[in-house]
Amino acid sequence: MNNKYWLQNARLETGHKKENDRVVGTKTELCHLLIEDGKIAKIIKAAEQKEDDYPVKDAKGLLLIPSFIEKHVHLDKTYMGDAWRACIPAKGVIDRCNIEKNILASLPSSTQQRAEALLEVLLSYGSTHVRTHVDIYPEVKLQNLEGVQNALETYSHKVSSEIVAFAQHGLLRPGTAELLREALRNGAGLVGAVDPATVDQNIEASLVQLMDLAVEGNADIDLHLHDPGHLGTFTMKRLAILTKEAGWEGRVAVSHAFGLGDISRDEAIEMAEILKEAGISIVTSLPIGRNIPPVNLLTEYGVEVAIGNDNIYDSWWPTGNGDVLERAGRLIERCRWTDEVSLAQTLKYITGGITPLNKEGSQVWPKVGDTANMVLVEASCSAEAVARRSNRQAVFYQGNLVSGSLN
């Protein structure tokens, strides 16, 4: 792979089109970008003369946007690459965990093989960073972690990653906490648990154990919280208190957080202020048929929100295509965002906050010095890309073409 080349004729967004002070479209311009050692070294207009003869990749007028961050995926659970199977009905979460445990143990393919198959899918849709939760429990010990680590090592030149040591089967089960400690010592950078009230049946003991593990292992936290209404918000309030006591602000996320979607607006504002003060972020997978956190309100009050796919073809859910842009499209439908600016700004929920234009229409990406993690899409602007879930033609990670092609 060349360390330096030109990506020419890439379409970049440069501002808003306005009529009578209303945004009616997006201005774009064809540009050439010099990619050097994984970063954007220079940006010139297509009409300008390149002053060198470095190799060229032709974007042919395709729109360039930041690549995506898959903030919530389970690489160890997926059946991807294995034979088709639907979900077996379960009586509840514990029953579902037992079904999953038995099925995964019986599959002919390895955790690494299935994880790599899913990584290939995620890449094809434009994700170049993944946060994956890996189940840690006494029956498998660190086997899932090892398989996922091997897969991520194979793909380390295509995708960056973070691993959550995840107590899916319950944090307070005998032997689980020690296994999580071992996982954190062996490469996991985050620790996670699920539903302290309904799975562990002890909110205080579960949250205290989770925070103790995080502080002891210098790890971030990702808590999966499906509990509804005030049970869910009570748990988040207690987590916020523990977060501030530990000085762990900015290092805690709550995935799902359905309870935030079940309460009144005034209560949601109170919760947003609590989450903001504690530096707790929210990750939503936009499930159909459930109240979701009020993304617009949380954003307005300064709470970081991200989108992830969650389960992709596994024991919990037979669907899921790995396309986080499609999930962002669900958000615009749930929130009824239809104007140019709102559509384009939705990208920030799958890029770590990056959008080509800010709300005011000033260009903020790409800039010289930015890492060349980017996607070429068949769209005229970001608003169209989100609304139409536009085809991703080519995906770049640190300047290298890692999925798709430029013909």
mmCIF file of C-alpha atoms in Angstrom:
data_model
loop_
_atom_site.group_PDB
_atom_site.id
_atom_site.type_symbol
_atom_site.label_atom_id
_atom_site.label_comp_id
_atom_site.label_asym_id
_atom_site.label_seq_id
_atom_site.Cartn_x
_atom_site.Cartn_y
_atom_site.Cartn_z
ATOM 1 C CA MET A 1 0.000 0.000 0.000
ATOM 2 C CA ASN A 2 1.356 3.450 -0.933
ATOM 3 C CA ASN A 3 2.090 5.736 1.998
ATOM 4 C CA LYS A 4 1.140 8.778 -0.069
ATOM 5 C CA TYR A 5 -1.498 9.187 -2.775
ATOM 6 C CA TRP A 6 -4.151 11.572 -4.068
ATOM 7 C CA LEU A 7 -7.834 10.847 -3.626
ATOM 8 C CA GLN A 8 -9.092 13.012 -6.451
ATOM 9 C CA ASN A 9 -12.540 14.276 -7.425
ATOM 10 C CA ALA A 10 -14.081 13.658 -4.011
ATOM 11 C CA ARG A 11 -17.227 15.659 -3.327
ATOM 12 C CA LEU A 12 -17.004 17.697 -0.102
ATOM 13 C CA GLU A 13 -19.753 19.689 1.576
ATOM 14 C CA THR A 14 -18.902 23.385 1.878
ATOM 15 C CA GLY A 15 -22.006 25.143 3.191
ATOM 16 C CA HIS A 16 -25.764 25.572 3.179
ATOM 17 C CA LYS A 17 -27.887 26.714 0.267
ATOM 18 C CA LYS A 18 -30.419 29.271 1.480
ATOM 19 C CA GLU A 19 -33.543 30.933 0.155
ATOM 20 C CA ASN A 20 -35.258 33.599 2.245
ATOM 21 C CA ASP A 21 -33.025 32.660 5.189
ATOM 22 C CA ARG A 22 -34.145 29.032 5.006
ATOM 23 C CA VAL A 23 -31.768 26.170 4.345
ATOM 24 C CA VAL A 24 -32.936 24.457 1.166
ATOM 25 C CA GLY A 25 -29.899 22.366 0.268
ATOM 26 C CA THR A 26 -26.177 21.780 0.659
ATOM 27 C CA LYS A 27 -23.324 23.292 -1.316
ATOM 28 C CA THR A 28 -20.605 20.883 -2.458
ATOM 29 C CA GLU A 29 -17.338 21.103 -4.332
ATOM 30 C CA LEU A 30 -15.044 18.581 -5.988
ATOM 31 C CA CYS A 31 -11.660 18.412 -4.285
ATOM 32 C CA HIS A 32 -8.441 16.427 -4.293
ATOM 33 C CA LEU A 33 -7.123 15.132 -0.961
ATOM 34 C CA LEU A 34 -3.506 14.136 -0.446
ATOM 35 C CA ILE A 35 -3.373 11.129 1.876
ATOM 36 C CA GLU A 36 -0.070 10.563 3.637
ATOM 37 C CA ASP A 37 0.695 7.987 6.330
ATOM 38 C CA GLY A 38 -2.964 7.547 7.167
ATOM 39 C CA LYS A 39 -3.817 11.227 7.469
ATOM 40 C CA ILE A 40 -5.151 13.985 5.247
ATOM 41 C CA ALA A 41 -2.056 16.013 4.364
ATOM 42 C CA LYS A 42 -3.517 18.494 1.880
ATOM 43 C CA ILE A 43 -6.874 19.486 0.375
ATOM 44 C CA ILE A 44 -7.104 21.415 -2.882
ATOM 45 C CA LYS A 45 -9.943 22.251 -5.224
ATOM 46 C CA ALA A 46 -10.298 19.980 -8.231
ATOM 47 C CA ALA A 47 -9.517 22.903 -10.535
ATOM 48 C CA GLU A 48 -6.123 23.420 -8.906
ATOM 49 C CA GLN A 49 -3.016 21.761 -10.305
ATOM 50 C CA LYS A 50 -1.393 18.950 -8.322
ATOM 51 C CA GLU A 51 2.311 19.725 -8.055
ATOM 52 C CA ASP A 52 3.579 16.155 -7.911
ATOM 53 C CA ASP A 53 3.073 12.764 -9.492
ATOM 54 C CA TYR A 54 1.929 10.702 -6.507
ATOM 55 C CA PRO A 55 -0.394 7.779 -7.276
ATOM 56 C CA VAL A 56 -4.056 8.651 -7.762
ATOM 57 C CA LYS A 57 -7.348 7.070 -6.685
ATOM 58 C CA ASP A 58 -10.337 8.595 -8.456
ATOM 59 C CA ALA A 59 -13.471 9.165 -6.333
ATOM 60 C CA LYS A 60 -15.395 10.111 -9.499
ATOM 61 C CA GLY A 61 -17.526 12.709 -7.762
ATOM 62 C CA LEU A 62 -18.744 10.497 -4.928
ATOM 63 C CA LEU A 63 -19.536 12.219 -1.617
ATOM 64 C CA LEU A 64 -16.899 11.851 1.097
ATOM 65 C CA ILE A 65 -18.108 11.563 4.702
ATOM 66 C CA PRO A 66 -16.495 10.376 7.951
ATOM 67 C CA SER A 67 -16.483 6.612 8.502
ATOM 68 C CA PHE A 68 -18.745 5.221 11.190
ATOM 69 C CA ILE A 69 -18.359 4.071 14.776
ATOM 70 C CA GLU A 70 -20.296 0.930 15.714
ATOM 71 C CA LYS A 71 -20.841 1.658 19.398
ATOM 72 C CA HIS A 72 -22.682 -1.501 20.434
ATOM 73 C CA VAL A 73 -22.168 -4.927 18.910
ATOM 74 C CA HIS A 74 -21.694 -8.490 20.175
ATOM 75 C CA LEU A 75 -19.032 -10.166 18.037
ATOM 76 C CA ASP A 76 -18.975 -13.246 20.246
ATOM 77 C CA LYS A 77 -22.721 -13.949 19.977
ATOM 78 C CA THR A 78 -23.300 -13.785 16.238
ATOM 79 C CA TYR A 79 -24.141 -16.736 14.000
ATOM 80 C CA MET A 80 -22.751 -14.840 11.003
ATOM 81 C CA GLY A 81 -20.935 -17.213 8.668
ATOM 82 C CA ASP A 82 -22.643 -20.260 10.165
ATOM 83 C CA ALA A 83 -25.784 -22.109 9.068
ATOM 84 C CA TRP A 84 -29.154 -20.357 9.325
ATOM 85 C CA ARG A 85 -31.140 -20.747 12.501
ATOM 86 C CA ALA A 86 -34.019 -18.783 13.983
ATOM 87 C CA CYS A 87 -34.361 -17.949 17.678
ATOM 88 C CA ILE A 88 -35.697 -20.524 20.118
ATOM 89 C CA PRO A 89 -38.534 -19.070 22.254
ATOM 90 C CA ALA A 90 -37.449 -18.211 25.812
ATOM 91 C CA LYS A 91 -39.344 -17.554 29.039
ATOM 92 C CA GLY A 92 -37.122 -14.626 30.039
ATOM 93 C CA VAL A 93 -33.605 -13.229 30.081
ATOM 94 C CA ILE A 94 -32.104 -16.029 32.180
ATOM 95 C CA ASP A 95 -33.702 -18.681 29.981
ATOM 96 C CA ARG A 96 -32.441 -16.832 26.902
ATOM 97 C CA CYS A 97 -28.904 -16.810 28.304
ATOM 98 C CA ASN A 98 -29.024 -20.558 28.916
ATOM 99 C CA ILE A 99 -30.312 -21.221 25.400
ATOM 100 C CA GLU A 100 -27.573 -19.054 23.936
ATOM 101 C CA LYS A 101 -24.876 -20.698 26.050
ATOM 102 C CA ASN A 102 -25.860 -24.162 24.828
ATOM 103 C CA ILE A 103 -26.171 -23.182 21.164
ATOM 104 C CA LEU A 104 -22.840 -21.369 20.998
ATOM 105 C CA ALA A 105 -21.108 -24.360 22.571
ATOM 106 C CA SER A 106 -22.535 -26.624 19.850
ATOM 107 C CA LEU A 107 -21.688 -24.575 16.750
ATOM 108 C CA PRO A 108 -19.089 -26.070 14.388
ATOM 109 C CA SER A 109 -17.597 -22.647 13.646
ATOM 110 C CA SER A 110 -15.364 -20.858 16.132
ATOM 111 C CA THR A 111 -15.997 -17.557 17.874
ATOM 112 C CA GLN A 112 -13.133 -16.079 15.871
ATOM 113 C CA GLN A 113 -14.572 -17.218 12.545
ATOM 114 C CA ARG A 114 -18.016 -15.813 13.254
ATOM 115 C CA ALA A 115 -16.604 -12.571 14.628
ATOM 116 C CA GLU A 116 -14.502 -12.088 11.502
ATOM 117 C CA ALA A 117 -17.544 -12.727 9.299
ATOM 118 C CA LEU A 118 -19.452 -10.002 11.152
ATOM 119 C CA LEU A 119 -16.502 -7.604 11.044
ATOM 120 C CA GLU A 120 -16.466 -7.964 7.266
ATOM 121 C CA VAL A 121 -20.146 -7.008 7.157
ATOM 122 C CA LEU A 122 -19.663 -4.026 9.460
ATOM 123 C CA LEU A 123 -16.785 -2.783 7.320
ATOM 124 C CA SER A 124 -18.812 -3.084 4.125
ATOM 125 C CA TYR A 125 -21.344 -0.651 5.579
ATOM 126 C CA GLY A 126 -18.716 1.886 6.611
ATOM 127 C CA SER A 127 -17.854 1.147 10.262
ATOM 128 C CA THR A 128 -14.125 1.387 10.997
ATOM 129 C CA HIS A 129 -14.391 1.325 14.781
ATOM 130 C CA VAL A 130 -16.336 -1.130 16.944
ATOM 131 C CA ARG A 131 -17.154 -1.411 20.613
ATOM 132 C CA THR A 132 -17.868 -5.081 21.189
ATOM 133 C CA HIS A 133 -19.289 -6.652 24.315
ATOM 134 C CA VAL A 134 -17.863 -10.073 25.103
ATOM 135 C CA ASP A 135 -19.685 -12.424 27.466
ATOM 136 C CA ILE A 136 -17.638 -13.556 30.458
ATOM 137 C CA TYR A 137 -19.136 -16.301 32.636
ATOM 138 C CA PRO A 138 -17.852 -19.370 34.499
ATOM 139 C CA GLU A 139 -18.836 -21.940 31.876
ATOM 140 C CA VAL A 140 -16.636 -20.375 29.167
ATOM 141 C CA LYS A 141 -14.231 -18.320 31.277
ATOM 142 C CA LEU A 142 -12.177 -16.189 28.791
ATOM 143 C CA GLN A 143 -12.755 -18.293 25.673
ATOM 144 C CA ASN A 144 -15.057 -15.713 24.071
ATOM 145 C CA LEU A 145 -12.568 -12.954 24.807
ATOM 146 C CA GLU A 146 -9.731 -14.886 23.205
ATOM 147 C CA GLY A 147 -11.753 -15.621 20.064
ATOM 148 C CA VAL A 148 -12.832 -11.997 19.658
ATOM 149 C CA GLN A 149 -9.309 -10.721 20.323
ATOM 150 C CA ASN A 150 -7.953 -13.010 17.619
ATOM 151 C CA ALA A 151 -10.565 -11.730 15.169
ATOM 152 C CA LEU A 152 -9.816 -8.110 15.993
ATOM 153 C CA GLU A 153 -6.097 -8.748 15.608
ATOM 154 C CA THR A 154 -6.748 -10.178 12.132
ATOM 155 C CA TYR A 155 -8.681 -6.999 11.271
ATOM 156 C CA SER A 156 -6.458 -4.547 13.141
ATOM 157 C CA HIS A 157 -5.292 -2.988 9.865
ATOM 158 C CA LYS A 158 -8.915 -2.320 8.888
ATOM 159 C CA VAL A 159 -10.734 -1.391 12.078
ATOM 160 C CA SER A 160 -9.999 -0.040 15.549
ATOM 161 C CA SER A 161 -11.802 -1.498 18.516
ATOM 162 C CA GLU A 162 -12.610 -1.548 22.211
ATOM 163 C CA ILE A 163 -13.705 -4.593 24.172
ATOM 164 C CA VAL A 164 -16.188 -4.684 27.038
ATOM 165 C CA ALA A 165 -15.827 -7.592 29.463
ATOM 166 C CA PHE A 166 -19.546 -8.200 29.844
ATOM 167 C CA ALA A 167 -21.386 -10.037 32.623
ATOM 168 C CA GLN A 168 -24.381 -10.981 30.455
ATOM 169 C CA HIS A 169 -25.422 -13.801 32.783
ATOM 170 C CA GLY A 170 -25.227 -11.687 35.942
ATOM 171 C CA LEU A 171 -22.423 -9.805 37.651
ATOM 172 C CA LEU A 172 -23.135 -11.269 41.090
ATOM 173 C CA ARG A 173 -22.988 -14.916 40.012
ATOM 174 C CA PRO A 174 -20.262 -16.788 41.916
ATOM 175 C CA GLY A 175 -16.920 -16.537 40.140
ATOM 176 C CA THR A 176 -17.971 -13.884 37.620
ATOM 177 C CA ALA A 177 -16.291 -10.861 39.224
ATOM 178 C CA GLU A 178 -12.929 -12.609 39.355
ATOM 179 C CA LEU A 179 -13.258 -13.630 35.710
ATOM 180 C CA LEU A 180 -13.998 -10.001 34.799
ATOM 181 C CA ARG A 181 -10.852 -8.941 36.670
ATOM 182 C CA GLU A 182 -8.901 -11.472 34.658
ATOM 183 C CA ALA A 183 -10.471 -10.234 31.416
ATOM 184 C CA LEU A 184 -9.470 -6.660 32.258
ATOM 185 C CA ARG A 185 -5.931 -7.852 32.934
ATOM 186 C CA ASN A 186 -5.922 -9.615 29.582
ATOM 187 C CA GLY A 187 -6.911 -6.878 27.180
ATOM 188 C CA ALA A 188 -10.491 -5.791 27.808
ATOM 189 C CA GLY A 189 -10.661 -2.029 28.289
ATOM 190 C CA LEU A 190 -14.201 -1.726 29.634
ATOM 191 C CA VAL A 191 -16.393 -3.629 32.039
ATOM 192 C CA GLY A 192 -20.136 -4.104 31.736
ATOM 193 C CA ALA A 193 -23.145 -5.646 33.409
ATOM 194 C CA VAL A 194 -26.871 -5.876 32.716
ATOM 195 C CA ASP A 195 -30.055 -4.887 34.595
ATOM 196 C CA PRO A 196 -28.890 -4.822 38.235
ATOM 197 C CA ALA A 197 -32.492 -5.025 39.453
ATOM 198 C CA THR A 198 -33.899 -7.834 37.328
ATOM 199 C CA VAL A 199 -30.820 -9.936 36.535
ATOM 200 C CA ASP A 200 -28.697 -9.470 39.656
ATOM 201 C CA GLN A 201 -31.764 -8.635 41.792
ATOM 202 C CA ASN A 202 -29.699 -6.219 43.865
ATOM 203 C CA ILE A 203 -29.183 -2.751 42.402
ATOM 204 C CA GLU A 204 -26.769 -1.497 45.040
ATOM 205 C CA ALA A 205 -24.542 -4.561 45.241
ATOM 206 C CA SER A 206 -24.380 -4.885 41.452
ATOM 207 C CA LEU A 207 -23.524 -1.229 40.788
ATOM 208 C CA VAL A 208 -20.958 -1.075 43.576
ATOM 209 C CA GLN A 209 -19.292 -4.238 42.287
ATOM 210 C CA LEU A 210 -19.283 -2.817 38.747
ATOM 211 C CA MET A 211 -17.687 0.444 39.843
ATOM 212 C CA ASP A 212 -15.148 -1.341 42.045
ATOM 213 C CA LEU A 213 -14.070 -3.478 39.082
ATOM 214 C CA ALA A 214 -13.755 -0.401 36.865
ATOM 215 C CA VAL A 215 -11.645 1.543 39.338
ATOM 216 C CA GLU A 216 -9.482 -1.458 40.216
ATOM 217 C CA GLY A 217 -8.828 -2.205 36.538
ATOM 218 C CA ASN A 218 -8.729 1.431 35.364
ATOM 219 C CA ALA A 219 -11.532 0.526 32.951
ATOM 220 C CA ASP A 220 -14.484 2.403 31.509
ATOM 221 C CA ILE A 221 -18.035 1.153 32.081
ATOM 222 C CA ASP A 222 -20.875 0.210 29.740
ATOM 223 C CA LEU A 223 -24.010 -0.839 31.636
ATOM 224 C CA HIS A 224 -26.861 -2.455 29.684
ATOM 225 C CA LEU A 225 -30.072 -1.202 31.237
ATOM 226 C CA HIS A 226 -33.352 -2.480 29.805
ATOM 227 C CA ASP A 227 -35.402 -1.914 32.970
ATOM 228 C CA PRO A 228 -38.328 0.425 32.224
ATOM 229 C CA GLY A 229 -39.634 3.607 33.785
ATOM 230 C CA HIS A 230 -38.645 4.646 37.271
ATOM 231 C CA LEU A 231 -36.841 1.387 37.949
ATOM 232 C CA GLY A 232 -34.494 2.269 35.119
ATOM 233 C CA THR A 233 -34.089 5.921 36.072
ATOM 234 C CA PHE A 234 -33.511 5.063 39.744
ATOM 235 C CA THR A 235 -30.692 2.764 38.659
ATOM 236 C CA MET A 236 -29.180 5.526 36.516
ATOM 237 C CA LYS A 237 -29.389 8.024 39.366
ATOM 238 C CA ARG A 238 -27.532 5.656 41.669
ATOM 239 C CA LEU A 239 -24.952 4.973 38.946
ATOM 240 C CA ALA A 240 -24.440 8.719 38.530
ATOM 241 C CA ILE A 241 -23.745 9.131 42.247
ATOM 242 C CA LEU A 242 -21.226 6.285 42.235
ATOM 243 C CA THR A 243 -19.625 7.689 39.074
ATOM 244 C CA LYS A 244 -18.982 11.064 40.684
ATOM 245 C CA GLU A 245 -17.787 9.520 43.941
ATOM 246 C CA ALA A 246 -15.212 7.482 41.999
ATOM 247 C CA GLY A 247 -14.163 10.397 39.786
ATOM 248 C CA TRP A 248 -15.239 8.359 36.767
ATOM 249 C CA GLU A 249 -16.973 11.201 34.897
ATOM 250 C CA GLY A 250 -16.710 10.769 31.133
ATOM 251 C CA ARG A 251 -15.939 7.073 31.469
ATOM 252 C CA VAL A 252 -19.419 5.593 31.854
ATOM 253 C CA ALA A 253 -22.071 4.708 29.280
ATOM 254 C CA VAL A 254 -25.567 3.317 29.648
ATOM 255 C CA SER A 255 -26.766 1.236 26.727
ATOM 256 C CA HIS A 256 -30.490 1.050 25.917
ATOM 257 C CA ALA A 257 -31.666 3.204 28.868
ATOM 258 C CA PHE A 258 -35.305 2.504 27.965
ATOM 259 C CA GLY A 259 -36.452 4.072 31.209
ATOM 260 C CA LEU A 260 -35.582 7.517 29.840
ATOM 261 C CA GLY A 261 -38.244 7.053 27.179
ATOM 262 C CA ASP A 262 -40.940 6.080 29.672
ATOM 263 C CA ILE A 263 -40.972 9.218 31.840
ATOM 264 C CA SER A 264 -42.395 12.722 31.503
ATOM 265 C CA ARG A 265 -40.490 15.520 29.784
ATOM 266 C CA ASP A 266 -39.808 17.270 33.092
ATOM 267 C CA GLU A 267 -38.405 14.042 34.535
ATOM 268 C CA ALA A 268 -36.351 13.491 31.377
ATOM 269 C CA ILE A 269 -34.851 16.981 31.731
ATOM 270 C CA GLU A 270 -33.933 16.209 35.340
ATOM 271 C CA MET A 271 -32.301 12.952 34.217
ATOM 272 C CA ALA A 272 -30.437 14.711 31.393
ATOM 273 C CA GLU A 273 -28.949 17.156 33.880
ATOM 274 C CA ILE A 274 -27.927 14.299 36.170
ATOM 275 C CA LEU A 275 -26.316 12.369 33.300
ATOM 276 C CA LYS A 276 -24.538 15.453 31.984
ATOM 277 C CA GLU A 277 -23.108 16.315 35.410
ATOM 278 C CA ALA A 278 -21.821 12.744 35.808
ATOM 279 C CA GLY A 279 -20.475 12.614 32.251
ATOM 280 C CA ILE A 280 -22.562 9.523 31.466
ATOM 281 C CA SER A 281 -23.275 8.871 27.790
ATOM 282 C CA ILE A 282 -26.196 6.969 26.273
ATOM 283 C CA VAL A 283 -26.047 4.324 23.531
ATOM 284 C CA THR A 284 -29.276 3.365 21.774
ATOM 285 C CA SER A 285 -29.944 0.673 19.176
ATOM 286 C CA LEU A 286 -33.312 2.138 18.131
ATOM 287 C CA PRO A 287 -35.327 -1.052 18.689
ATOM 288 C CA ILE A 288 -38.756 -1.178 17.116
ATOM 289 C CA GLY A 289 -41.639 -1.438 19.591
ATOM 290 C CA ARG A 290 -39.866 0.092 22.610
ATOM 291 C CA ASN A 291 -39.745 3.634 23.929
ATOM 292 C CA ILE A 292 -36.249 4.947 23.298
ATOM 293 C CA PRO A 293 -34.316 7.662 25.141
ATOM 294 C CA PRO A 294 -35.316 11.195 24.018
ATOM 295 C CA VAL A 295 -32.266 11.718 21.824
ATOM 296 C CA ASN A 296 -33.064 15.315 20.879
ATOM 297 C CA LEU A 297 -33.615 16.361 24.500
ATOM 298 C CA LEU A 298 -30.478 14.594 25.721
ATOM 299 C CA THR A 299 -28.427 16.246 22.978
ATOM 300 C CA GLU A 300 -29.901 19.645 23.825
ATOM 301 C CA TYR A 301 -28.799 19.226 27.446
ATOM 302 C CA GLY A 302 -25.287 18.145 26.497
ATOM 303 C CA VAL A 303 -25.520 14.390 27.017
ATOM 304 C CA GLU A 304 -23.434 12.426 24.517
ATOM 305 C CA VAL A 305 -25.584 9.983 22.540
ATOM 306 C CA ALA A 306 -24.448 7.266 20.140
ATOM 307 C CA ILE A 307 -26.163 4.606 18.038
ATOM 308 C CA GLY A 308 -25.228 0.942 17.723
ATOM 309 C CA ASN A 309 -26.703 -2.166 16.134
ATOM 310 C CA ASP A 310 -26.673 -4.413 19.223
ATOM 311 C CA ASN A 311 -27.643 -7.998 18.331
ATOM 312 C CA ILE A 312 -26.967 -9.027 14.734
ATOM 313 C CA TYR A 313 -28.276 -12.491 13.817
ATOM 314 C CA ASP A 314 -27.795 -14.404 17.056
ATOM 315 C CA SER A 315 -29.712 -16.210 19.793
ATOM 316 C CA TRP A 316 -31.431 -13.001 20.842
ATOM 317 C CA TRP A 317 -32.504 -11.673 17.460
ATOM 318 C CA PRO A 318 -32.568 -13.289 13.992
ATOM 319 C CA THR A 319 -32.371 -10.048 11.988
ATOM 320 C CA GLY A 320 -29.887 -7.177 11.851
ATOM 321 C CA ASN A 321 -27.718 -6.338 8.867
ATOM 322 C CA GLY A 322 -24.833 -4.531 10.555
ATOM 323 C CA ASP A 323 -25.636 -1.198 8.884
ATOM 324 C CA VAL A 324 -25.381 1.538 11.507
ATOM 325 C CA LEU A 325 -26.387 4.136 8.886
ATOM 326 C CA GLU A 326 -29.685 2.287 8.587
ATOM 327 C CA ARG A 327 -30.055 2.602 12.364
ATOM 328 C CA ALA A 328 -29.470 6.350 12.069
ATOM 329 C CA GLY A 329 -32.244 6.350 9.490
ATOM 330 C CA ARG A 330 -34.544 4.825 12.088
ATOM 331 C CA LEU A 331 -33.762 7.762 14.354
ATOM 332 C CA ILE A 332 -34.889 10.341 11.818
ATOM 333 C CA GLU A 333 -38.116 8.412 11.382
ATOM 334 C CA ARG A 334 -38.731 8.182 15.148
ATOM 335 C CA CYS A 335 -37.939 11.883 15.640
ATOM 336 C CA ARG A 336 -39.577 12.997 12.384
ATOM 337 C CA TRP A 337 -36.502 14.931 11.294
ATOM 338 C CA THR A 338 -37.101 15.863 7.664
ATOM 339 C CA ASP A 339 -35.210 19.113 6.972
ATOM 340 C CA GLU A 340 -31.746 19.316 5.413
ATOM 341 C CA VAL A 341 -29.883 20.358 8.557
ATOM 342 C CA SER A 342 -31.510 17.852 10.924
ATOM 343 C CA LEU A 343 -30.928 15.001 8.494
ATOM 344 C CA ALA A 344 -27.270 15.875 8.007
ATOM 345 C CA GLN A 345 -26.634 16.397 11.725
ATOM 346 C CA THR A 346 -27.919 12.861 12.434
ATOM 347 C CA LEU A 347 -24.542 11.603 11.196
ATOM 348 C CA LYS A 348 -22.952 12.712 14.472
ATOM 349 C CA TYR A 349 -24.624 9.860 16.333
ATOM 350 C CA ILE A 350 -22.630 7.300 14.327
ATOM 351 C CA THR A 351 -19.336 9.172 13.865
ATOM 352 C CA GLY A 352 -18.402 10.186 17.398
ATOM 353 C CA GLY A 353 -19.863 13.654 16.898
ATOM 354 C CA ILE A 354 -18.277 14.462 13.538
ATOM 355 C CA THR A 355 -20.301 15.960 10.673
ATOM 356 C CA PRO A 356 -18.952 17.639 7.525
ATOM 357 C CA LEU A 357 -20.902 20.825 8.329
ATOM 358 C CA ASN A 358 -21.964 22.206 11.691
ATOM 359 C CA LYS A 359 -25.530 23.383 12.266
ATOM 360 C CA GLU A 360 -24.616 26.861 11.084
ATOM 361 C CA GLY A 361 -23.278 25.520 7.788
ATOM 362 C CA SER A 362 -19.554 26.001 8.381
ATOM 363 C CA GLN A 363 -17.281 23.240 7.109
ATOM 364 C CA VAL A 364 -15.659 21.350 9.987
ATOM 365 C CA TRP A 365 -14.624 18.099 8.263
ATOM 366 C CA PRO A 366 -12.348 17.124 6.653
ATOM 367 C CA LYS A 367 -9.396 19.210 7.770
ATOM 368 C CA VAL A 368 -5.691 18.821 7.141
ATOM 369 C CA GLY A 369 -4.313 16.570 9.856
ATOM 370 C CA ASP A 370 -7.475 14.506 10.273
ATOM 371 C CA THR A 371 -7.080 10.742 10.252
ATOM 372 C CA ALA A 372 -8.253 9.437 6.874
ATOM 373 C CA ASN A 373 -11.105 7.272 8.181
ATOM 374 C CA MET A 374 -13.767 7.983 5.574
ATOM 375 C CA VAL A 375 -16.438 6.609 3.283
ATOM 376 C CA LEU A 376 -17.356 7.400 -0.316
ATOM 377 C CA VAL A 377 -21.120 7.240 -0.769
ATOM 378 C CA GLU A 378 -23.459 7.540 -3.718
ATOM 379 C CA ALA A 379 -25.196 10.688 -2.489
ATOM 380 C CA SER A 380 -25.212 14.401 -3.187
ATOM 381 C CA CYS A 381 -24.931 15.381 0.496
ATOM 382 C CA SER A 382 -25.027 13.996 4.039
ATOM 383 C CA ALA A 383 -28.759 14.642 4.335
ATOM 384 C CA GLU A 384 -29.421 12.395 1.358
ATOM 385 C CA ALA A 385 -26.985 9.763 2.615
ATOM 386 C CA VAL A 386 -28.857 9.464 5.924
ATOM 387 C CA ALA A 387 -32.372 9.741 4.521
ATOM 388 C CA ARG A 388 -31.773 7.299 1.664
ATOM 389 C CA ARG A 389 -29.245 5.019 3.422
ATOM 390 C CA SER A 390 -27.067 5.578 0.365
ATOM 391 C CA ASN A 391 -24.763 2.899 -1.005
ATOM 392 C CA ARG A 392 -21.240 2.910 0.343
ATOM 393 C CA GLN A 393 -18.859 2.518 -2.568
ATOM 394 C CA ALA A 394 -15.524 2.569 -0.738
ATOM 395 C CA VAL A 395 -14.391 2.548 2.898
ATOM 396 C CA PHE A 396 -11.002 3.842 4.074
ATOM 397 C CA TYR A 397 -9.252 3.199 7.374
ATOM 398 C CA GLN A 398 -6.144 5.270 8.105
ATOM 399 C CA GLY A 399 -6.005 6.091 4.423
ATOM 400 C CA ASN A 400 -6.117 2.492 3.219
ATOM 401 C CA LEU A 401 -9.003 1.162 1.130
ATOM 402 C CA VAL A 402 -10.409 -1.602 3.363
ATOM 403 C CA SER A 403 -13.787 -2.338 1.775
ATOM 404 C CA GLY A 404 -15.454 -1.735 -1.578
ATOM 405 C CA SER A 405 -13.650 -0.543 -4.652
ATOM 406 C CA LEU A 406 -12.872 2.418 -6.889
ATOM 407 C CA ASN A 407 -13.282 1.259 -10.466
#
